[in-house]
Each structure stands twice: as C-alpha cells, then as structure tokens.
C-alpha cells in the first residue's frame, strides 16, 4: 500500500485556504441547547455530566479559582468533542497538531501563573526554593524549578498530541492490515477486525480521558497559584 501513513494529520484546505478554523468551530455546534422550561433526556444528561465534572474540578478551588469554572468546562467539552469527531473516517483531528495544543496550553498556564504572582507573590516565589535547601544547592534548585515551571505548558501539549496521534496511527495500521488480509486469509481478517473494534472502543475512552487530564492539570496549575 502506497498510502502515506501521516496523510490524515495534514491540515486540510479548501480552495487553497486552511480549513482548520472551520473544523475547530464545528464541535461547539453539536452541543444541544434548549429554550424550554422542561428539557429532554439528552440535554438533561448533558447538564448532569457538566455539573458533575465542574463539581469535581472546582471543589478544591477557592472563590477566585472558581471564576475559571466556565472556561474549564468549555475546555473539556471542546477537547472531548474534537477528539471524538477525529475518530470518524476521513476526518481531521485538530488535537493531533502540537501548534494548536500549545495555543490552548500556553495562555491558560500563563494566566494561572500571572494570577499567582499578582495575588500570592511570596508563595509563588517560594516554589522556586524549597524550605531547608542547603546553601550550595540554591542556584541549581532555582534553575531546576524555573525550567520545570516553564516546561509545564509544553508537557500539557505534548501529552495530548502524543496520545491522540499514537491512537490514530495504531488504528490506521490495524485497519490497513485488516484490508490487506481480507483477500488472503478470512479467519485472520476476523481476528484483526475484532482487535480493531476493541481498539476503537479504547480510543473513545482515551479521547475522553485525555480531555479530562488536560483540563484537570490546568485546574491544578490554577489551584497552585490561587
């Protein structure tokens, strides 16, 4: 097979113009809303899940941290729907692009850190030097803590990109193997196809878990700075 393994990760274009912006704007349109007093089962379930998720993430925050609740809930919904839509055939997943994940991680991390320096500058600076540090190790520890702080948004973005990309590549490889074996050995094809179904179920779980992990880590960064 001459198909490019990474073709599905190339940003699509329409008439030579990048279509990534339209794809990013599409998932929010799938979230149903209701103007009626009594909601249907779908909207009721959606509201229950949103309330459960926000309650779990916001319990540890103080009043200032809870002002981010709407942003964090919107973030987890956006990442989850984007990841799930990317599992559809011939679709594009924006979260496989490191540039997009960095564009989400850096502003959120920077906002949390800046808030910490504005409201609790002593506590924020204390993170760079643990209590009881020997004097000769102070310069080295300050450098290490500074690097660990600056690498946090990169770790957020790379974790999401790597997990989603690896799952898509594995599904692509197993799907190609299933198609190639279909004309050679039918029993082997059925076994590989069963593995592909199980892997698809696993990837659905990974798509949701990665959205939760990304948002939870942002929430923890916020908690450390408020």
PDB file of C-alpha atoms in Angstrom:
ATOM      1  CA  UNK A   1       0.000   0.000   0.000  1.00  0.00           C
ATOM      2  CA  UNK A   2       1.379   3.373  -1.049  1.00  0.00           C
ATOM      3  CA  UNK A   3      -0.844   5.460   1.204  1.00  0.00           C
ATOM      4  CA  UNK A   4       1.003   7.964   3.343  1.00  0.00           C
ATOM      5  CA  UNK A   5       0.725   6.963   6.992  1.00  0.00           C
ATOM      6  CA  UNK A   6       0.664  10.592   8.132  1.00  0.00           C
ATOM      7  CA  UNK A   7      -1.739  11.873   5.479  1.00  0.00           C
ATOM      8  CA  UNK A   8      -4.608  12.092   7.967  1.00  0.00           C
ATOM      9  CA  UNK A   9      -2.587  14.504  10.135  1.00  0.00           C
ATOM     10  CA  UNK A  10      -2.088  17.083   7.374  1.00  0.00           C
ATOM     11  CA  UNK A  11      -4.221  20.173   7.919  1.00  0.00           C
ATOM     12  CA  UNK A  12      -6.957  20.200   5.246  1.00  0.00           C
ATOM     13  CA  UNK A  13      -7.502  23.094   2.865  1.00  0.00           C
ATOM     14  CA  UNK A  14     -10.473  24.376   0.866  1.00  0.00           C
ATOM     15  CA  UNK A  15      -9.560  26.156  -2.375  1.00  0.00           C
ATOM     16  CA  UNK A  16      -6.060  26.593  -1.035  1.00  0.00           C
ATOM     17  CA  UNK A  17      -7.275  28.139   2.223  1.00  0.00           C
ATOM     18  CA  UNK A  18      -6.776  26.374   5.567  1.00  0.00           C
ATOM     19  CA  UNK A  19      -9.976  24.742   6.807  1.00  0.00           C
ATOM     20  CA  UNK A  20      -8.715  24.112  10.330  1.00  0.00           C
ATOM     21  CA  UNK A  21     -10.563  27.160  11.677  1.00  0.00           C
ATOM     22  CA  UNK A  22     -13.895  25.861  10.379  1.00  0.00           C
ATOM     23  CA  UNK A  23     -13.175  22.422  11.807  1.00  0.00           C
ATOM     24  CA  UNK A  24     -12.328  23.908  15.212  1.00  0.00           C
ATOM     25  CA  UNK A  25     -15.574  25.916  15.192  1.00  0.00           C
ATOM     26  CA  UNK A  26     -17.682  22.874  14.276  1.00  0.00           C
ATOM     27  CA  UNK A  27     -17.733  20.879  17.588  1.00  0.00           C
ATOM     28  CA  UNK A  28     -19.499  23.610  19.630  1.00  0.00           C
ATOM     29  CA  UNK A  29     -22.366  23.480  17.125  1.00  0.00           C
ATOM     30  CA  UNK A  30     -23.056  19.872  18.148  1.00  0.00           C
ATOM     31  CA  UNK A  31     -23.790  20.804  21.770  1.00  0.00           C
ATOM     32  CA  UNK A  32     -27.607  20.958  22.032  1.00  0.00           C
ATOM     33  CA  UNK A  33     -29.307  23.809  23.815  1.00  0.00           C
ATOM     34  CA  UNK A  34     -32.865  24.241  24.956  1.00  0.00           C
ATOM     35  CA  UNK A  35     -35.124  27.255  25.290  1.00  0.00           C
ATOM     36  CA  UNK A  36     -37.856  25.332  27.064  1.00  0.00           C
ATOM     37  CA  UNK A  37     -38.520  25.061  30.788  1.00  0.00           C
ATOM     38  CA  UNK A  38     -38.554  21.248  30.688  1.00  0.00           C
ATOM     39  CA  UNK A  39     -35.563  19.704  28.918  1.00  0.00           C
ATOM     40  CA  UNK A  40     -35.413  16.416  27.074  1.00  0.00           C
ATOM     41  CA  UNK A  41     -33.305  13.441  28.178  1.00  0.00           C
ATOM     42  CA  UNK A  42     -30.290  14.389  26.060  1.00  0.00           C
ATOM     43  CA  UNK A  43     -29.976  17.919  27.443  1.00  0.00           C
ATOM     44  CA  UNK A  44     -30.707  16.704  30.976  1.00  0.00           C
ATOM     45  CA  UNK A  45     -27.928  14.115  30.711  1.00  0.00           C
ATOM     46  CA  UNK A  46     -25.596  16.723  29.244  1.00  0.00           C
ATOM     47  CA  UNK A  47     -26.281  19.167  32.075  1.00  0.00           C
ATOM     48  CA  UNK A  48     -25.794  16.411  34.648  1.00  0.00           C
ATOM     49  CA  UNK A  49     -22.393  15.475  33.188  1.00  0.00           C
ATOM     50  CA  UNK A  50     -21.299  19.120  33.052  1.00  0.00           C
ATOM     51  CA  UNK A  51     -22.386  19.675  36.653  1.00  0.00           C
ATOM     52  CA  UNK A  52     -20.608  16.506  37.814  1.00  0.00           C
ATOM     53  CA  UNK A  53     -17.384  17.397  36.019  1.00  0.00           C
ATOM     54  CA  UNK A  54     -17.324  21.013  37.169  1.00  0.00           C
ATOM     55  CA  UNK A  55     -18.091  19.996  40.756  1.00  0.00           C
ATOM     56  CA  UNK A  56     -15.225  17.507  40.773  1.00  0.00           C
ATOM     57  CA  UNK A  57     -12.711  20.000  39.370  1.00  0.00           C
ATOM     58  CA  UNK A  58     -13.843  23.068  41.311  1.00  0.00           C
ATOM     59  CA  UNK A  59     -14.149  21.518  44.791  1.00  0.00           C
ATOM     60  CA  UNK A  60     -10.521  22.221  45.690  1.00  0.00           C
ATOM     61  CA  UNK A  61     -10.585  25.847  44.471  1.00  0.00           C
ATOM     62  CA  UNK A  62     -11.276  28.993  46.422  1.00  0.00           C
ATOM     63  CA  UNK A  63     -13.587  31.769  45.285  1.00  0.00           C
ATOM     64  CA  UNK A  64     -11.014  33.290  42.926  1.00  0.00           C
ATOM     65  CA  UNK A  65     -10.237  29.936  41.332  1.00  0.00           C
ATOM     66  CA  UNK A  66     -13.906  29.143  40.771  1.00  0.00           C
ATOM     67  CA  UNK A  67     -14.203  32.113  38.440  1.00  0.00           C
ATOM     68  CA  UNK A  68     -12.433  29.868  35.889  1.00  0.00           C
ATOM     69  CA  UNK A  69     -15.171  27.201  36.071  1.00  0.00           C
ATOM     70  CA  UNK A  70     -16.895  28.233  32.825  1.00  0.00           C
ATOM     71  CA  UNK A  71     -13.595  28.306  30.937  1.00  0.00           C
ATOM     72  CA  UNK A  72     -12.514  24.897  32.231  1.00  0.00           C
ATOM     73  CA  UNK A  73     -15.868  23.264  31.469  1.00  0.00           C
ATOM     74  CA  UNK A  74     -15.822  24.752  27.969  1.00  0.00           C
ATOM     75  CA  UNK A  75     -12.256  23.484  27.526  1.00  0.00           C
ATOM     76  CA  UNK A  76     -13.041  19.887  28.470  1.00  0.00           C
ATOM     77  CA  UNK A  77     -16.146  19.842  26.250  1.00  0.00           C
ATOM     78  CA  UNK A  78     -14.221  21.258  23.294  1.00  0.00           C
ATOM     79  CA  UNK A  79     -11.309  18.818  23.595  1.00  0.00           C
ATOM     80  CA  UNK A  80     -13.591  15.819  24.152  1.00  0.00           C
ATOM     81  CA  UNK A  81     -15.839  16.565  21.172  1.00  0.00           C
ATOM     82  CA  UNK A  82     -12.845  17.318  18.949  1.00  0.00           C
ATOM     83  CA  UNK A  83     -11.160  14.048  19.908  1.00  0.00           C
ATOM     84  CA  UNK A  84     -14.332  12.031  19.357  1.00  0.00           C
ATOM     85  CA  UNK A  85     -15.059  13.605  15.969  1.00  0.00           C
ATOM     86  CA  UNK A  86     -11.492  12.799  14.941  1.00  0.00           C
ATOM     87  CA  UNK A  87     -12.274   9.089  15.271  1.00  0.00           C
ATOM     88  CA  UNK A  88     -14.720   9.272  12.364  1.00  0.00           C
ATOM     89  CA  UNK A  89     -13.425   8.018   8.999  1.00  0.00           C
ATOM     90  CA  UNK A  90     -11.808  10.601   6.690  1.00  0.00           C
ATOM     91  CA  UNK A  91     -11.906  13.257   9.410  1.00  0.00           C
ATOM     92  CA  UNK A  92      -9.263  15.626  10.744  1.00  0.00           C
ATOM     93  CA  UNK A  93      -8.380  15.879  14.436  1.00  0.00           C
ATOM     94  CA  UNK A  94      -7.066  19.346  15.398  1.00  0.00           C
ATOM     95  CA  UNK A  95      -5.707  17.997  18.696  1.00  0.00           C
ATOM     96  CA  UNK A  96      -3.090  15.985  16.785  1.00  0.00           C
ATOM     97  CA  UNK A  97      -1.437  19.315  15.926  1.00  0.00           C
ATOM     98  CA  UNK A  98       1.132  20.386  18.508  1.00  0.00           C
ATOM     99  CA  UNK A  99       0.711  24.029  17.495  1.00  0.00           C
ATOM    100  CA  UNK A 100      -2.973  24.017  18.404  1.00  0.00           C
ATOM    101  CA  UNK A 101      -2.413  22.266  21.732  1.00  0.00           C
ATOM    102  CA  UNK A 102       0.297  24.780  22.592  1.00  0.00           C
ATOM    103  CA  UNK A 103      -2.116  27.565  21.677  1.00  0.00           C
ATOM    104  CA  UNK A 104      -4.513  26.165  24.288  1.00  0.00           C
ATOM    105  CA  UNK A 105      -1.928  25.296  26.954  1.00  0.00           C
ATOM    106  CA  UNK A 106       0.290  28.398  26.980  1.00  0.00           C
ATOM    107  CA  UNK A 107      -2.404  31.078  27.562  1.00  0.00           C
ATOM    108  CA  UNK A 108      -4.122  29.026  30.286  1.00  0.00           C
ATOM    109  CA  UNK A 109      -0.823  28.245  32.032  1.00  0.00           C
ATOM    110  CA  UNK A 110       0.365  31.850  31.698  1.00  0.00           C
ATOM    111  CA  UNK A 111      -2.917  33.172  33.078  1.00  0.00           C
ATOM    112  CA  UNK A 112      -2.674  30.897  36.117  1.00  0.00           C
ATOM    113  CA  UNK A 113       0.981  31.787  36.765  1.00  0.00           C
ATOM    114  CA  UNK A 114       0.413  35.523  36.349  1.00  0.00           C
ATOM    115  CA  UNK A 115      -2.548  35.327  38.720  1.00  0.00           C
ATOM    116  CA  UNK A 116      -0.312  33.593  41.254  1.00  0.00           C
ATOM    117  CA  UNK A 117       2.395  36.259  41.001  1.00  0.00           C
ATOM    118  CA  UNK A 118      -0.188  39.033  41.349  1.00  0.00           C
ATOM    119  CA  UNK A 119      -2.106  37.625  44.328  1.00  0.00           C
ATOM    120  CA  UNK A 120       0.458  35.449  46.168  1.00  0.00           C
ATOM    121  CA  UNK A 121       3.885  36.549  45.074  1.00  0.00           C
ATOM    122  CA  UNK A 122       5.616  35.202  48.218  1.00  0.00           C
ATOM    123  CA  UNK A 123       4.099  31.734  47.791  1.00  0.00           C
ATOM    124  CA  UNK A 124       4.842  31.788  44.059  1.00  0.00           C
ATOM    125  CA  UNK A 125       8.494  32.642  44.648  1.00  0.00           C
ATOM    126  CA  UNK A 126       8.704  30.074  47.468  1.00  0.00           C
ATOM    127  CA  UNK A 127       8.086  27.304  44.928  1.00  0.00           C
ATOM    128  CA  UNK A 128      11.473  28.048  43.390  1.00  0.00           C
ATOM    129  CA  UNK A 129      13.311  27.283  46.635  1.00  0.00           C
ATOM    130  CA  UNK A 130      12.042  24.516  48.951  1.00  0.00           C
ATOM    131  CA  UNK A 131      12.441  25.086  52.667  1.00  0.00           C
ATOM    132  CA  UNK A 132      15.609  23.711  54.217  1.00  0.00           C
ATOM    133  CA  UNK A 133      17.639  23.714  50.995  1.00  0.00           C
ATOM    134  CA  UNK A 134      21.425  23.674  51.611  1.00  0.00           C
ATOM    135  CA  UNK A 135      23.077  26.934  50.583  1.00  0.00           C
ATOM    136  CA  UNK A 136      25.384  25.422  47.894  1.00  0.00           C
ATOM    137  CA  UNK A 137      22.363  23.883  46.131  1.00  0.00           C
ATOM    138  CA  UNK A 138      20.283  27.060  46.000  1.00  0.00           C
ATOM    139  CA  UNK A 139      21.388  28.266  42.500  1.00  0.00           C
ATOM    140  CA  UNK A 140      20.948  24.797  40.991  1.00  0.00           C
ATOM    141  CA  UNK A 141      17.496  24.278  42.534  1.00  0.00           C
ATOM    142  CA  UNK A 142      16.295  27.704  41.382  1.00  0.00           C
ATOM    143  CA  UNK A 143      17.328  26.847  37.827  1.00  0.00           C
ATOM    144  CA  UNK A 144      15.691  23.407  38.002  1.00  0.00           C
ATOM    145  CA  UNK A 145      12.424  24.782  39.421  1.00  0.00           C
ATOM    146  CA  UNK A 146      12.373  27.543  36.804  1.00  0.00           C
ATOM    147  CA  UNK A 147      12.802  25.012  33.998  1.00  0.00           C
ATOM    148  CA  UNK A 148      10.120  22.751  35.475  1.00  0.00           C
ATOM    149  CA  UNK A 149       7.734  25.711  35.624  1.00  0.00           C
ATOM    150  CA  UNK A 150       8.405  26.805  32.049  1.00  0.00           C
ATOM    151  CA  UNK A 151       8.071  23.276  30.692  1.00  0.00           C
ATOM    152  CA  UNK A 152       4.558  22.757  32.076  1.00  0.00           C
ATOM    153  CA  UNK A 153       2.636  24.049  29.014  1.00  0.00           C
ATOM    154  CA  UNK A 154       4.893  22.042  26.697  1.00  0.00           C
ATOM    155  CA  UNK A 155       4.210  18.907  28.747  1.00  0.00           C
ATOM    156  CA  UNK A 156       0.466  19.568  28.536  1.00  0.00           C
ATOM    157  CA  UNK A 157       0.526  19.973  24.769  1.00  0.00           C
ATOM    158  CA  UNK A 158       2.897  17.089  24.037  1.00  0.00           C
ATOM    159  CA  UNK A 159       0.920  14.681  26.243  1.00  0.00           C
ATOM    160  CA  UNK A 160      -2.324  15.385  24.414  1.00  0.00           C
ATOM    161  CA  UNK A 161      -0.697  15.350  20.972  1.00  0.00           C
ATOM    162  CA  UNK A 162       1.225  12.116  21.565  1.00  0.00           C
ATOM    163  CA  UNK A 163      -1.705  10.154  22.968  1.00  0.00           C
ATOM    164  CA  UNK A 164      -4.165  11.137  20.240  1.00  0.00           C
ATOM    165  CA  UNK A 165      -1.614  10.733  17.435  1.00  0.00           C
ATOM    166  CA  UNK A 166      -0.441   7.314  18.663  1.00  0.00           C
ATOM    167  CA  UNK A 167      -4.000   6.015  18.829  1.00  0.00           C
ATOM    168  CA  UNK A 168      -4.819   7.217  15.334  1.00  0.00           C
ATOM    169  CA  UNK A 169      -1.642   5.708  13.904  1.00  0.00           C
ATOM    170  CA  UNK A 170      -2.352   2.358  15.550  1.00  0.00           C
ATOM    171  CA  UNK A 171      -5.921   2.335  14.243  1.00  0.00           C
ATOM    172  CA  UNK A 172      -4.656   3.220  10.769  1.00  0.00           C
ATOM    173  CA  UNK A 173      -2.095   0.402  10.802  1.00  0.00           C
ATOM    174  CA  UNK A 174      -4.536  -2.230  12.045  1.00  0.00           C
ATOM    175  CA  UNK A 175      -7.206  -1.045   9.591  1.00  0.00           C
ATOM    176  CA  UNK A 176      -4.736  -1.314   6.718  1.00  0.00           C
ATOM    177  CA  UNK A 177      -3.733  -4.798   7.895  1.00  0.00           C
ATOM    178  CA  UNK A 178      -7.404  -5.845   8.029  1.00  0.00           C
ATOM    179  CA  UNK A 179      -7.966  -4.613   4.480  1.00  0.00           C
ATOM    180  CA  UNK A 180      -4.823  -6.348   3.205  1.00  0.00           C
ATOM    181  CA  UNK A 181      -5.641  -9.669   4.910  1.00  0.00           C
ATOM    182  CA  UNK A 182      -9.249  -9.712   3.669  1.00  0.00           C
ATOM    183  CA  UNK A 183      -8.170 -11.205   0.335  1.00  0.00           C
ATOM    184  CA  UNK A 184      -5.663 -13.636   1.839  1.00  0.00           C
ATOM    185  CA  UNK A 185      -6.998 -15.275   4.994  1.00  0.00           C
ATOM    186  CA  UNK A 186     -10.561 -14.765   6.218  1.00  0.00           C
ATOM    187  CA  UNK A 187     -10.128 -16.160   9.791  1.00  0.00           C
ATOM    188  CA  UNK A 188      -7.107 -13.899  10.360  1.00  0.00           C
ATOM    189  CA  UNK A 189      -9.103 -10.978   8.992  1.00  0.00           C
ATOM    190  CA  UNK A 190     -11.888 -11.592  11.519  1.00  0.00           C
ATOM    191  CA  UNK A 191      -9.377 -11.702  14.373  1.00  0.00           C
ATOM    192  CA  UNK A 192      -7.683  -8.481  13.287  1.00  0.00           C
ATOM    193  CA  UNK A 193     -11.082  -6.815  12.756  1.00  0.00           C
ATOM    194  CA  UNK A 194     -12.093  -7.789  16.304  1.00  0.00           C
ATOM    195  CA  UNK A 195      -8.879  -6.219  17.582  1.00  0.00           C
ATOM    196  CA  UNK A 196      -9.702  -3.086  15.578  1.00  0.00           C
ATOM    197  CA  UNK A 197     -13.149  -2.845  17.188  1.00  0.00           C
ATOM    198  CA  UNK A 198     -11.666  -3.233  20.670  1.00  0.00           C
ATOM    199  CA  UNK A 199      -9.027  -0.633  19.854  1.00  0.00           C
ATOM    200  CA  UNK A 200     -11.711   1.781  18.653  1.00  0.00           C
ATOM    201  CA  UNK A 201     -13.547   1.399  21.969  1.00  0.00           C
ATOM    202  CA  UNK A 202     -10.258   2.017  23.773  1.00  0.00           C
ATOM    203  CA  UNK A 203      -9.607   5.131  21.687  1.00  0.00           C
ATOM    204  CA  UNK A 204     -13.045   6.514  22.567  1.00  0.00           C
ATOM    205  CA  UNK A 205     -12.102   6.145  26.227  1.00  0.00           C
ATOM    206  CA  UNK A 206      -8.674   7.689  25.597  1.00  0.00           C
ATOM    207  CA  UNK A 207     -10.276  10.667  23.810  1.00  0.00           C
ATOM    208  CA  UNK A 208     -12.430  11.395  26.853  1.00  0.00           C
ATOM    209  CA  UNK A 209      -9.684  10.677  29.392  1.00  0.00           C
ATOM    210  CA  UNK A 210      -7.165  12.945  27.659  1.00  0.00           C
ATOM    211  CA  UNK A 211      -9.672  15.792  27.606  1.00  0.00           C
ATOM    212  CA  UNK A 212     -10.210  15.302  31.342  1.00  0.00           C
ATOM    213  CA  UNK A 213      -6.466  15.025  32.107  1.00  0.00           C
ATOM    214  CA  UNK A 214      -5.632  18.181  30.134  1.00  0.00           C
ATOM    215  CA  UNK A 215      -8.326  20.187  31.923  1.00  0.00           C
ATOM    216  CA  UNK A 216      -7.510  18.687  35.322  1.00  0.00           C
ATOM    217  CA  UNK A 217      -3.834  19.643  35.023  1.00  0.00           C
ATOM    218  CA  UNK A 218      -4.790  23.204  34.079  1.00  0.00           C
ATOM    219  CA  UNK A 219      -7.070  23.185  37.118  1.00  0.00           C
ATOM    220  CA  UNK A 220      -4.186  22.002  39.322  1.00  0.00           C
ATOM    221  CA  UNK A 221      -1.916  24.738  37.979  1.00  0.00           C
ATOM    222  CA  UNK A 222      -4.658  27.212  38.801  1.00  0.00           C
ATOM    223  CA  UNK A 223      -5.035  25.760  42.306  1.00  0.00           C
ATOM    224  CA  UNK A 224      -1.305  26.164  42.965  1.00  0.00           C
ATOM    225  CA  UNK A 225      -1.495  29.852  42.056  1.00  0.00           C
ATOM    226  CA  UNK A 226      -4.701  30.957  43.801  1.00  0.00           C
TER     227      UNK A 226
END
